[in-house]
Amino acid sequence: MSQSDPNHKLKLFTESLNDSEIKSSRIERLNSIAESLSSVYRQDDTLNLNFICTHNSRRSQLAQVWMHNFSRLFHLNIHSYSSGTEITQVHPNILSVLEESGFEVEKSRETNNNPRYKLNFSETKGSILLFSKSIDDQSLPKKFVAISTCSQADENCPFIPQASMRFSLTYDDPGKYDGSDREIEAYRLTNKQIATELKYLTHKLISDE
């Protein structure tokens, strides 16, 4: 693959993700989730995963993107979504770290408080729209597996009628560093952690088939 290939940067980033950087407690959690998801996947031959965080602006957006990327990369029939208990907007730093990772983001010309962004993967993996949405948004499937990426979502949303199963896979909020000299580095670390763990999770789904 040549250096001029638009997917070269993304390929290098994904290949750099190392399972050894995942803490043992997280490995146990990921294995447990993978085992449960595998049983559903074997039965239905498909999965709808909805990553949920309070504002659907940071962690849940990253999880949707990386799950989509790895499910297509490993040829799994998994459809990823994200939503929240409140509608806000995709944080600009999320778009920045995704572009740094090698994704192409077409910035919306919309001027409202919740613009949409088209994130391109490749000709074979297509694209998805990134925007903040609630858990009852019409773009979401009628049934899905819910994965909470922040503890607030667990607290604020104790029951999700559309969810056939529910799991907690929480991450520290990089937003707490907004306005500090650690801001962009915090987003980069969160992006890498989510990408690393979801790459591991999809590998487990393949091995458990």
Tab-separated table of N, CA, C and O in Angstrom, residues 21-136:
chain	number	residue	atom	x	y	z
A	21	GLU	N	-1.832	-3.292	25.990
A	21	GLU	CA	-2.059	-2.033	26.690
A	21	GLU	C	-3.395	-2.013	27.447
A	21	GLU	O	-3.680	-1.074	28.187
A	22	ILE	N	-4.208	-3.052	27.262
A	22	ILE	CA	-5.506	-3.119	27.938
A	22	ILE	C	-5.311	-3.716	29.330
A	22	ILE	O	-4.691	-4.772	29.481
A	23	LYS	N	-5.842	-3.066	30.345
A	23	LYS	CA	-5.729	-3.559	31.717
A	23	LYS	C	-6.462	-4.883	31.870
A	23	LYS	O	-7.469	-5.140	31.211
A	24	SER	N	-5.969	-5.717	32.780
A	24	SER	CA	-6.544	-7.055	32.964
A	24	SER	C	-8.017	-6.992	33.364
A	24	SER	O	-8.819	-7.825	32.931
A	25	SER	N	-8.376	-6.000	34.170
A	25	SER	CA	-9.781	-5.864	34.570
A	25	SER	C	-10.667	-5.545	33.377
A	25	SER	O	-11.827	-5.989	33.301
A	26	ARG	N	-10.134	-4.790	32.446
A	26	ARG	CA	-10.883	-4.454	31.232
A	26	ARG	C	-10.966	-5.669	30.311
A	26	ARG	O	-11.995	-5.879	29.652
A	27	ILE	N	-9.908	-6.452	30.247
A	27	ILE	CA	-9.926	-7.680	29.446
A	27	ILE	C	-11.043	-8.594	29.926
A	27	ILE	O	-11.806	-9.159	29.109
A	28	GLU	N	-11.173	-8.741	31.227
A	28	GLU	CA	-12.236	-9.589	31.787
A	28	GLU	C	-13.602	-9.053	31.385
A	28	GLU	O	-14.500	-9.835	31.039
A	29	ARG	N	-13.759	-7.741	31.422
A	29	ARG	CA	-15.042	-7.141	31.056
A	29	ARG	C	-15.328	-7.351	29.579
A	29	ARG	O	-16.441	-7.707	29.190
A	30	LEU	N	-14.341	-7.128	28.754
A	30	LEU	CA	-14.509	-7.287	27.312
A	30	LEU	C	-14.807	-8.742	26.951
A	30	LEU	O	-15.637	-9.012	26.082
A	31	ASN	N	-14.139	-9.682	27.626
A	31	ASN	CA	-14.395	-11.099	27.366
A	31	ASN	C	-15.828	-11.471	27.729
A	31	ASN	O	-16.481	-12.256	27.017
A	32	SER	N	-16.305	-10.926	28.832
A	32	SER	CA	-17.675	-11.217	29.258
A	32	SER	C	-18.694	-10.676	28.259
A	32	SER	O	-19.659	-11.359	27.904
A	33	ILE	N	-18.456	-9.451	27.789
A	33	ILE	CA	-19.356	-8.860	26.796
A	33	ILE	C	-19.307	-9.654	25.494
A	33	ILE	O	-20.338	-9.951	24.886
A	34	ALA	N	-18.103	-10.015	25.070
A	34	ALA	CA	-17.939	-10.762	23.823
A	34	ALA	C	-18.651	-12.102	23.879
A	34	ALA	O	-19.280	-12.531	22.900
A	35	GLU	N	-18.587	-12.757	25.014
A	35	GLU	CA	-19.246	-14.059	25.159
A	35	GLU	C	-20.758	-13.924	24.992
A	35	GLU	O	-21.397	-14.723	24.297
A	36	SER	N	-21.322	-12.905	25.616
A	36	SER	CA	-22.772	-12.694	25.506
A	36	SER	C	-23.176	-12.292	24.093
A	36	SER	O	-24.174	-12.777	23.556
A	37	LEU	N	-22.390	-11.414	23.483
A	37	LEU	CA	-22.708	-10.969	22.131
A	37	LEU	C	-22.567	-12.109	21.133
A	37	LEU	O	-23.344	-12.199	20.170
A	38	SER	N	-21.587	-12.972	21.349
A	38	SER	CA	-21.362	-14.086	20.422
A	38	SER	C	-22.558	-15.020	20.361
A	38	SER	O	-22.920	-15.522	19.288
A	39	SER	N	-23.187	-15.246	21.502
A	39	SER	CA	-24.341	-16.147	21.532
A	39	SER	C	-25.487	-15.574	20.706
A	39	SER	O	-26.188	-16.305	20.003
A	40	VAL	N	-25.677	-14.269	20.792
A	40	VAL	CA	-26.726	-13.615	20.000
A	40	VAL	C	-26.353	-13.621	18.524
A	40	VAL	O	-27.190	-13.886	17.653
A	41	TYR	N	-25.082	-13.340	18.250
A	41	TYR	CA	-24.626	-13.268	16.859
A	41	TYR	C	-24.747	-14.623	16.164
A	41	TYR	O	-25.143	-14.705	14.995
A	42	ARG	N	-24.407	-15.694	16.865
A	42	ARG	CA	-24.519	-17.035	16.283
A	42	ARG	C	-25.976	-17.381	15.965
A	42	ARG	O	-26.278	-18.049	14.985
A	43	GLN	N	-26.859	-16.897	16.815
A	43	GLN	CA	-28.280	-17.198	16.630
A	43	GLN	C	-28.919	-16.362	15.524
A	43	GLN	O	-29.656	-16.878	14.684
A	44	ASP	N	-28.612	-15.058	15.500
A	44	ASP	CA	-29.277	-14.139	14.575
A	44	ASP	C	-28.455	-13.794	13.339
A	44	ASP	O	-28.981	-13.218	12.384
A	45	ASP	N	-27.155	-14.093	13.379
A	45	ASP	CA	-26.244	-13.767	12.279
A	45	ASP	C	-26.145	-12.263	12.049
A	45	ASP	O	-25.794	-11.810	10.968
A	46	THR	N	-26.498	-11.473	13.041
A	46	THR	CA	-26.377	-10.018	12.950
A	46	THR	C	-26.473	-9.428	14.352
A	46	THR	O	-26.968	-10.077	15.284
A	47	LEU	N	-25.969	-8.201	14.497
A	47	LEU	CA	-26.055	-7.488	15.774
A	47	LEU	C	-26.245	-6.004	15.513
A	47	LEU	O	-25.614	-5.437	14.611
A	48	ASN	N	-27.104	-5.373	16.294
A	48	ASN	CA	-27.221	-3.919	16.324
A	48	ASN	C	-26.699	-3.453	17.674
A	48	ASN	O	-27.263	-3.806	18.717
A	49	LEU	N	-25.619	-2.689	17.678
A	49	LEU	CA	-25.028	-2.190	18.912
A	49	LEU	C	-25.228	-0.688	19.004
A	49	LEU	O	-24.865	0.044	18.084
A	50	ASN	N	-25.800	-0.234	20.101
A	50	ASN	CA	-26.032	1.189	20.324
A	50	ASN	C	-25.201	1.636	21.522
A	50	ASN	O	-25.462	1.227	22.655
A	51	PHE	N	-24.187	2.467	21.266
A	51	PHE	CA	-23.324	2.982	22.327
A	51	PHE	C	-23.948	4.250	22.896
A	51	PHE	O	-24.214	5.208	22.164
A	52	ILE	N	-24.166	4.237	24.204
A	52	ILE	CA	-24.952	5.296	24.834
A	52	ILE	C	-24.126	6.055	25.863
A	52	ILE	O	-23.463	5.456	26.715
A	53	CYS	N	-24.169	7.375	25.768
A	53	CYS	CA	-23.555	8.252	26.752
A	53	CYS	C	-24.481	9.463	26.916
A	53	CYS	O	-25.252	9.780	26.010
A	54	THR	N	-24.403	10.136	28.021
A	54	THR	CA	-25.383	11.167	28.355
A	54	THR	C	-25.618	12.155	27.216
A	54	THR	O	-26.749	12.364	26.767
A	55	HIS	N	-24.550	12.782	26.721
A	55	HIS	CA	-24.694	13.841	25.727
A	55	HIS	C	-24.475	13.383	24.285
A	55	HIS	O	-24.670	14.172	23.361
A	56	ASN	N	-24.054	12.136	24.105
A	56	ASN	CA	-23.765	11.618	22.764
A	56	ASN	C	-22.907	12.597	21.974
A	56	ASN	O	-23.192	12.946	20.839
A	57	SER	N	-21.825	13.023	22.597
A	57	SER	CA	-20.964	14.010	21.965
A	57	SER	C	-19.503	13.583	21.883
A	57	SER	O	-18.768	14.083	21.029
A	58	ARG	N	-19.087	12.630	22.724
A	58	ARG	CA	-17.679	12.273	22.757
A	58	ARG	C	-17.478	10.745	22.690
A	58	ARG	O	-17.284	10.186	21.617
A	59	ARG	N	-17.514	10.090	23.850
A	59	ARG	CA	-17.151	8.669	23.923
A	59	ARG	C	-18.056	7.764	23.096
A	59	ARG	O	-17.573	6.845	22.419
A	60	SER	N	-19.348	7.986	23.142
A	60	SER	CA	-20.265	7.130	22.379
A	60	SER	C	-20.080	7.306	20.882
A	60	SER	O	-20.228	6.356	20.106
A	61	GLN	N	-19.725	8.522	20.454
A	61	GLN	CA	-19.456	8.760	19.035
A	61	GLN	C	-18.218	7.989	18.589
A	61	GLN	O	-18.213	7.350	17.527
A	62	LEU	N	-17.163	8.036	19.400
A	62	LEU	CA	-15.947	7.287	19.070
A	62	LEU	C	-16.219	5.796	19.005
A	62	LEU	O	-15.733	5.100	18.106
A	63	ALA	N	-17.001	5.290	19.949
A	63	ALA	CA	-17.300	3.855	19.972
A	63	ALA	C	-18.070	3.432	18.728
A	63	ALA	O	-17.796	2.370	18.149
A	64	GLN	N	-19.024	4.244	18.306
A	64	GLN	CA	-19.778	3.925	17.091
A	64	GLN	C	-18.846	3.829	15.886
A	64	GLN	O	-18.927	2.886	15.093
A	65	VAL	N	-17.963	4.806	15.758
A	65	VAL	CA	-17.046	4.843	14.612
A	65	VAL	C	-16.122	3.629	14.599
A	65	VAL	O	-15.990	2.939	13.577
A	66	TRP	N	-15.503	3.333	15.740
A	66	TRP	CA	-14.528	2.239	15.753
A	66	TRP	C	-15.183	0.873	15.620
A	66	TRP	O	-14.638	-0.027	14.974
A	67	MET	N	-16.360	0.702	16.193
A	67	MET	CA	-17.048	-0.576	16.004
A	67	MET	C	-17.439	-0.772	14.545
A	67	MET	O	-17.332	-1.879	13.999
A	68	HIS	N	-17.895	0.293	13.900
A	68	HIS	CA	-18.217	0.201	12.475
A	68	HIS	C	-16.963	-0.179	11.687
A	68	HIS	O	-17.005	-1.061	10.825
A	69	ASN	N	-15.862	0.470	11.998
A	69	ASN	CA	-14.619	0.210	11.267
A	69	ASN	C	-14.175	-1.237	11.406
A	69	ASN	O	-13.892	-1.913	10.416
A	70	PHE	N	-14.147	-1.747	12.641
A	70	PHE	CA	-13.632	-3.100	12.855
A	70	PHE	C	-14.614	-4.185	12.415
A	70	PHE	O	-14.194	-5.247	11.957
A	71	SER	N	-15.896	-3.928	12.544
A	71	SER	CA	-16.854	-4.940	12.082
A	71	SER	C	-16.773	-5.103	10.572
A	71	SER	O	-16.923	-6.215	10.051
A	72	ARG	N	-16.519	-4.019	9.855
A	72	ARG	CA	-16.343	-4.120	8.404
A	72	ARG	C	-14.980	-4.722	8.070
A	72	ARG	O	-14.859	-5.540	7.163
A	73	LEU	N	-13.963	-4.348	8.812
A	73	LEU	CA	-12.617	-4.861	8.561
A	73	LEU	C	-12.553	-6.366	8.740
A	73	LEU	O	-11.890	-7.075	7.980
A	74	PHE	N	-13.282	-6.887	9.755
A	74	PHE	CA	-13.267	-8.313	10.046
A	74	PHE	C	-14.490	-9.037	9.486
A	74	PHE	O	-14.752	-10.185	9.836
A	75	HIS	N	-15.233	-8.365	8.620
A	75	HIS	CA	-16.367	-8.961	7.894
A	75	HIS	C	-17.437	-9.523	8.834
A	75	HIS	O	-17.936	-10.638	8.643
A	76	LEU	N	-17.773	-8.756	9.851
A	76	LEU	CA	-18.850	-9.116	10.762
A	76	LEU	C	-20.103	-8.325	10.416
A	76	LEU	O	-20.030	-7.144	10.079
A	77	ASN	N	-21.237	-8.971	10.516
A	77	ASN	CA	-22.505	-8.314	10.198
A	77	ASN	C	-23.025	-7.584	11.449
A	77	ASN	O	-24.052	-7.931	12.021
A	78	ILE	N	-22.260	-6.569	11.849
A	78	ILE	CA	-22.592	-5.783	13.031
A	78	ILE	C	-22.839	-4.340	12.606
A	78	ILE	O	-22.048	-3.757	11.863
A	79	HIS	N	-23.937	-3.784	13.081
A	79	HIS	CA	-24.292	-2.397	12.766
A	79	HIS	C	-24.184	-1.575	14.047
A	79	HIS	O	-24.780	-1.927	15.070
A	80	SER	N	-23.408	-0.508	13.996
A	80	SER	CA	-23.168	0.278	15.200
A	80	SER	C	-23.868	1.629	15.127
A	80	SER	O	-23.976	2.243	14.063
A	81	TYR	N	-24.334	2.071	16.285
A	81	TYR	CA	-25.050	3.334	16.426
A	81	TYR	C	-24.590	3.996	17.725
A	81	TYR	O	-23.901	3.385	18.543
A	82	SER	N	-24.994	5.234	17.910
A	82	SER	CA	-24.744	5.895	19.189
A	82	SER	C	-25.893	6.839	19.485
A	82	SER	O	-26.572	7.328	18.575
A	83	SER	N	-26.122	7.075	20.772
A	83	SER	CA	-27.197	7.975	21.184
A	83	SER	C	-26.946	8.410	22.617
A	83	SER	O	-25.979	7.979	23.250
A	84	GLY	N	-27.823	9.270	23.128
A	84	GLY	CA	-27.640	9.769	24.480
A	84	GLY	C	-28.954	10.074	25.165
A	84	GLY	O	-30.030	10.001	24.558
A	85	THR	N	-28.876	10.415	26.429
A	85	THR	CA	-30.065	10.804	27.164
A	85	THR	C	-30.397	12.276	26.945
A	85	THR	O	-31.476	12.735	27.297
A	86	GLU	N	-29.438	13.024	26.363
A	86	GLU	CA	-29.652	14.420	25.987
A	86	GLU	C	-29.061	14.643	24.598
A	86	GLU	O	-28.078	14.003	24.228
A	87	ILE	N	-29.631	15.559	23.838
A	87	ILE	CA	-29.098	15.908	22.528
A	87	ILE	C	-28.234	17.154	22.648
A	87	ILE	O	-28.690	18.188	23.154
A	88	THR	N	-26.992	17.052	22.210
A	88	THR	CA	-26.086	18.207	22.224
A	88	THR	C	-25.491	18.374	20.826
A	88	THR	O	-26.194	18.755	19.909
A	89	GLN	N	-24.223	18.041	20.656
A	89	GLN	CA	-23.570	18.044	19.349
A	89	GLN	C	-22.257	17.287	19.451
A	89	GLN	O	-21.725	17.107	20.547
A	90	VAL	N	-21.760	16.821	18.325
A	90	VAL	CA	-20.464	16.142	18.301
A	90	VAL	C	-19.383	17.156	18.651
A	90	VAL	O	-19.301	18.224	18.038
A	91	HIS	N	-18.575	16.827	19.635
A	91	HIS	CA	-17.546	17.768	20.059
A	91	HIS	C	-16.462	17.900	18.981
A	91	HIS	O	-16.037	16.892	18.403
A	92	PRO	N	-15.999	19.122	18.712
A	92	PRO	CA	-14.979	19.321	17.664
A	92	PRO	C	-13.717	18.500	17.882
A	92	PRO	O	-13.080	18.068	16.909
A	93	ASN	N	-13.333	18.268	19.127
A	93	ASN	CA	-12.122	17.485	19.384
A	93	ASN	C	-12.278	16.031	18.964
A	93	ASN	O	-11.294	15.362	18.639
A	94	ILE	N	-13.500	15.529	18.969
A	94	ILE	CA	-13.749	14.167	18.484
A	94	ILE	C	-13.477	14.097	16.988
A	94	ILE	O	-12.840	13.162	16.491
A	95	LEU	N	-13.946	15.085	16.262
A	95	LEU	CA	-13.686	15.135	14.829
A	95	LEU	C	-12.187	15.244	14.559
A	95	LEU	O	-11.656	14.607	13.646
A	96	SER	N	-11.489	16.017	15.379
A	96	SER	CA	-10.050	16.217	15.194
A	96	SER	C	-9.269	14.928	15.380
A	96	SER	O	-8.409	14.583	14.561
A	97	VAL	N	-9.561	14.177	16.460
A	97	VAL	CA	-8.790	12.952	16.706
A	97	VAL	C	-9.146	11.861	15.701
A	97	VAL	O	-8.299	11.017	15.363
A	98	LEU	N	-10.377	11.863	15.196
A	98	LEU	CA	-10.736	10.897	14.160
A	98	LEU	C	-9.995	11.202	12.861
A	98	LEU	O	-9.519	10.296	12.169
A	99	GLU	N	-9.875	12.480	12.541
A	99	GLU	CA	-9.099	12.856	11.354
A	99	GLU	C	-7.630	12.507	11.537
A	99	GLU	O	-6.973	12.042	10.604
A	100	GLU	N	-7.095	12.712	12.730
A	100	GLU	CA	-5.711	12.338	13.005
A	100	GLU	C	-5.496	10.842	12.842
A	100	GLU	O	-4.415	10.400	12.449
A	101	SER	N	-6.528	10.062	13.132
A	101	SER	CA	-6.429	8.597	13.030
A	101	SER	C	-6.497	8.119	11.584
A	101	SER	O	-6.175	6.960	11.311
A	102	GLY	N	-6.926	8.974	10.680
A	102	GLY	CA	-6.950	8.617	9.266
A	102	GLY	C	-8.303	8.641	8.603
A	102	GLY	O	-8.418	8.337	7.412
A	103	PHE	N	-9.356	8.996	9.350
A	103	PHE	CA	-10.690	9.092	8.746
A	103	PHE	C	-10.845	10.420	8.007
A	103	PHE	O	-10.210	11.417	8.352
A	104	GLU	N	-11.705	10.399	7.001
A	104	GLU	CA	-12.052	11.629	6.288
A	104	GLU	C	-13.394	12.128	6.811
A	104	GLU	O	-14.381	11.397	6.808
A	105	VAL	N	-13.424	13.357	7.287
A	105	VAL	CA	-14.647	13.942	7.839
A	105	VAL	C	-15.085	15.105	6.964
A	105	VAL	O	-14.338	16.059	6.769
A	106	GLU	N	-16.284	14.975	6.420
A	106	GLU	CA	-16.863	16.072	5.645
A	106	GLU	C	-17.682	16.925	6.596
A	106	GLU	O	-18.729	16.509	7.094
A	107	LYS	N	-17.212	18.109	6.846
A	107	LYS	CA	-17.864	18.991	7.796
A	107	LYS	C	-19.136	19.575	7.211
A	107	LYS	O	-19.166	20.044	6.087
A	108	SER	N	-20.182	19.507	7.981
A	108	SER	CA	-21.480	19.996	7.532
A	108	SER	C	-21.482	21.506	7.390
A	108	SER	O	-20.783	22.227	8.110
A	109	ARG	N	-22.299	21.993	6.457
A	109	ARG	CA	-22.473	23.437	6.296
A	109	ARG	C	-23.634	23.951	7.134
A	109	ARG	O	-23.933	25.135	7.120
A	110	GLU	N	-24.282	23.031	7.840
A	110	GLU	CA	-25.400	23.438	8.679
A	110	GLU	C	-24.921	24.389	9.767
A	110	GLU	O	-23.806	24.267	10.279
A	111	THR	N	-25.757	25.317	10.140
A	111	THR	CA	-25.399	26.300	11.159
A	111	THR	C	-26.200	26.109	12.448
A	111	THR	O	-26.144	26.933	13.347
A	112	ASN	N	-26.977	25.015	12.529
A	112	ASN	CA	-27.751	24.792	13.752
A	112	ASN	C	-26.837	24.282	14.870
A	112	ASN	O	-25.636	24.108	14.683
A	113	ASN	N	-27.419	24.036	16.035
A	113	ASN	CA	-26.631	23.644	17.196
A	113	ASN	C	-26.233	22.177	17.207
A	113	ASN	O	-25.514	21.742	18.102
A	114	ASN	N	-26.710	21.408	16.236
A	114	ASN	CA	-26.386	19.987	16.167
A	114	ASN	C	-26.124	19.574	14.715
A	114	ASN	O	-26.877	18.816	14.124
A	115	PRO	N	-25.039	20.090	14.128
A	115	PRO	CA	-24.748	19.777	12.722
A	115	PRO	C	-24.395	18.314	12.518
A	115	PRO	O	-23.997	17.617	13.454
A	116	ARG	N	-24.546	17.848	11.276
A	116	ARG	CA	-24.201	16.477	10.915
A	116	ARG	C	-22.881	16.465	10.156
A	116	ARG	O	-22.579	17.373	9.401
A	117	TYR	N	-22.125	15.388	10.366
A	117	TYR	CA	-20.835	15.220	9.707
A	117	TYR	C	-20.805	13.852	9.048
A	117	TYR	O	-21.204	12.850	9.652
A	118	LYS	N	-20.326	13.806	7.832
A	118	LYS	CA	-20.188	12.546	7.116
A	118	LYS	C	-18.766	12.046	7.299
A	118	LYS	O	-17.807	12.715	6.928
A	119	LEU	N	-18.655	10.870	7.898
A	119	LEU	CA	-17.340	10.280	8.127
A	119	LEU	C	-17.137	9.147	7.139
A	119	LEU	O	-17.907	8.185	7.113
A	120	ASN	N	-16.109	9.263	6.311
A	120	ASN	CA	-15.836	8.297	5.256
A	120	ASN	C	-14.787	7.288	5.715
A	120	ASN	O	-13.768	7.648	6.299
A	121	PHE	N	-15.051	6.014	5.423
A	121	PHE	CA	-14.124	4.941	5.748
A	121	PHE	C	-13.317	4.563	4.507
A	121	PHE	O	-12.142	4.800	4.420
A	122	SER	N	-13.984	3.965	3.543
A	122	SER	CA	-13.369	3.580	2.278
A	122	SER	C	-14.496	3.232	1.327
A	122	SER	O	-15.664	3.235	1.703
A	123	GLU	N	-14.144	2.924	0.088
A	123	GLU	CA	-15.167	2.564	-0.891
A	123	GLU	C	-15.925	1.311	-0.461
A	123	GLU	O	-17.119	1.178	-0.701
A	124	THR	N	-15.234	0.385	0.197
A	124	THR	CA	-15.881	-0.869	0.582
A	124	THR	C	-16.592	-0.772	1.928
A	124	THR	O	-17.552	-1.490	2.180
A	125	LYS	N	-16.119	0.123	2.826
A	125	LYS	CA	-16.711	0.225	4.147
A	125	LYS	C	-17.680	1.404	4.268
A	125	LYS	O	-18.299	1.593	5.292
A	126	GLY	N	-17.789	2.189	3.205
A	126	GLY	CA	-18.806	3.221	3.163
A	126	GLY	C	-18.573	4.384	4.104
A	126	GLY	O	-17.436	4.722	4.446
A	127	SER	N	-19.663	4.987	4.560
A	127	SER	CA	-19.595	6.156	5.424
A	127	SER	C	-20.752	6.123	6.407
A	127	SER	O	-21.727	5.394	6.218
A	128	ILE	N	-20.642	6.914	7.459
A	128	ILE	CA	-21.734	7.069	8.411
A	128	ILE	C	-21.892	8.542	8.746
A	128	ILE	O	-20.966	9.339	8.557
A	129	LEU	N	-23.062	8.910	9.238
A	129	LEU	CA	-23.317	10.277	9.670
A	129	LEU	C	-23.119	10.376	11.172
A	129	LEU	O	-23.624	9.547	11.933
A	130	LEU	N	-22.388	11.381	11.590
A	130	LEU	CA	-22.188	11.634	13.003
A	130	LEU	C	-23.007	12.852	13.419
A	130	LEU	O	-22.858	13.927	12.841
A	131	PHE	N	-23.880	12.669	14.397
A	131	PHE	CA	-24.614	13.773	14.995
A	131	PHE	C	-25.170	13.297	16.323
A	131	PHE	O	-25.328	12.090	16.548
A	132	SER	N	-25.444	14.216	17.208
A	132	SER	CA	-25.967	13.849	18.515
A	132	SER	C	-27.443	13.514	18.408
A	132	SER	O	-28.207	14.202	17.732
A	133	LYS	N	-27.860	12.433	19.078
A	133	LYS	CA	-29.253	11.996	18.994
A	133	LYS	C	-29.679	11.340	20.307
A	133	LYS	O	-28.843	10.871	21.075
A	134	SER	N	-30.973	11.310	20.543
A	134	SER	CA	-31.507	10.687	21.745
A	134	SER	C	-31.739	9.205	21.511
A	134	SER	O	-31.711	8.724	20.364
A	135	ILE	N	-32.001	8.461	22.574
A	135	ILE	CA	-32.151	7.008	22.460
A	135	ILE	C	-33.434	6.605	21.757
A	135	ILE	O	-33.617	5.429	21.430
A	136	ASP	N	-34.321	7.554	21.496
A	136	ASP	CA	-35.544	7.235	20.748
A	136	ASP	C	-35.549	7.878	19.366
A	136	ASP	O	-36.594	8.017	18.738
